[in-house]
Phi, psi and omega in degrees: 000026178275170180273127178275103183295338179284342182270357182280134176250141180247142176217143178280133178271126181295148178296130181224157169272088189296326178296310181297321179297318178294316181298327182296343179281348184246112178253167174304145181246123176275112177277308171219174177302331183274328188240126177235142171259123187236117173300149188296339180275000173255151176272120179298141176278120183266089178251154180305123176082356182278137175251120177256124176253114182276119184209125179263143173301134183209202183284331182273143180294140173123077177244358180095348183275339180283139184304322181288327177294314179299321178298314178297319179296318177298319179300316180298324180286338185266355182239136181296126180247002186309115176079001183281153169263135185235136172253122176256097186265122189081050193294335179058251179275351183087008188304319184287315179294319179295316177300317180301317179297317181288342178265004173119356177296147180285319183214151172219141180234135179251145177225136175208156178275348183258116179303329179293324177293322178298316177296317180297319179297314180299317179297312183293323177297312179300318181295338179258006176071027178236160177253121180221094177301142180210157180189186178285170186307336178271012181302118187303322182294341181268354183272062178202186180261151181227143176290338179228125175235125175244138181216088180268077181230171182300153188295320181295311175298326179297320178295318180294321183277351186310311180300319179293319179295322179298327178292340179274348183271000000 
């Protein structure tokens, strides 16, 4: 069950711009007519009433392409957020909190257990021209109640966190 080195074939891989090739696989995503997720290498379409959220696929979960993310984003577009404070629990890339801010929320706070997600959220918020404080679960700004709480996380952790999340509503 050893490897037969004589059966291995070698081929030269042509030189490519691998970053550009990878980026070409990601186009803007229409969540609703009003909300679009636009990778930074695309030019956002500036149409009346359209909200463009600039977000690059990265290490943190949340690019708008996953069905549960898209469902949460659609919910945010369909409910008035004017002046609301929003908690994005399990913020990942910060996509839900940033979208809420761009859709009219007064404030959004992100929480995640992954420090890399917290960094990603801060970067994406800045890249979208919004302020969204974020931190780990003991983050002081998140230890209060919010009229809107979104938590796009896996179902088992969501079940475990349900009592704690309810205290934030």
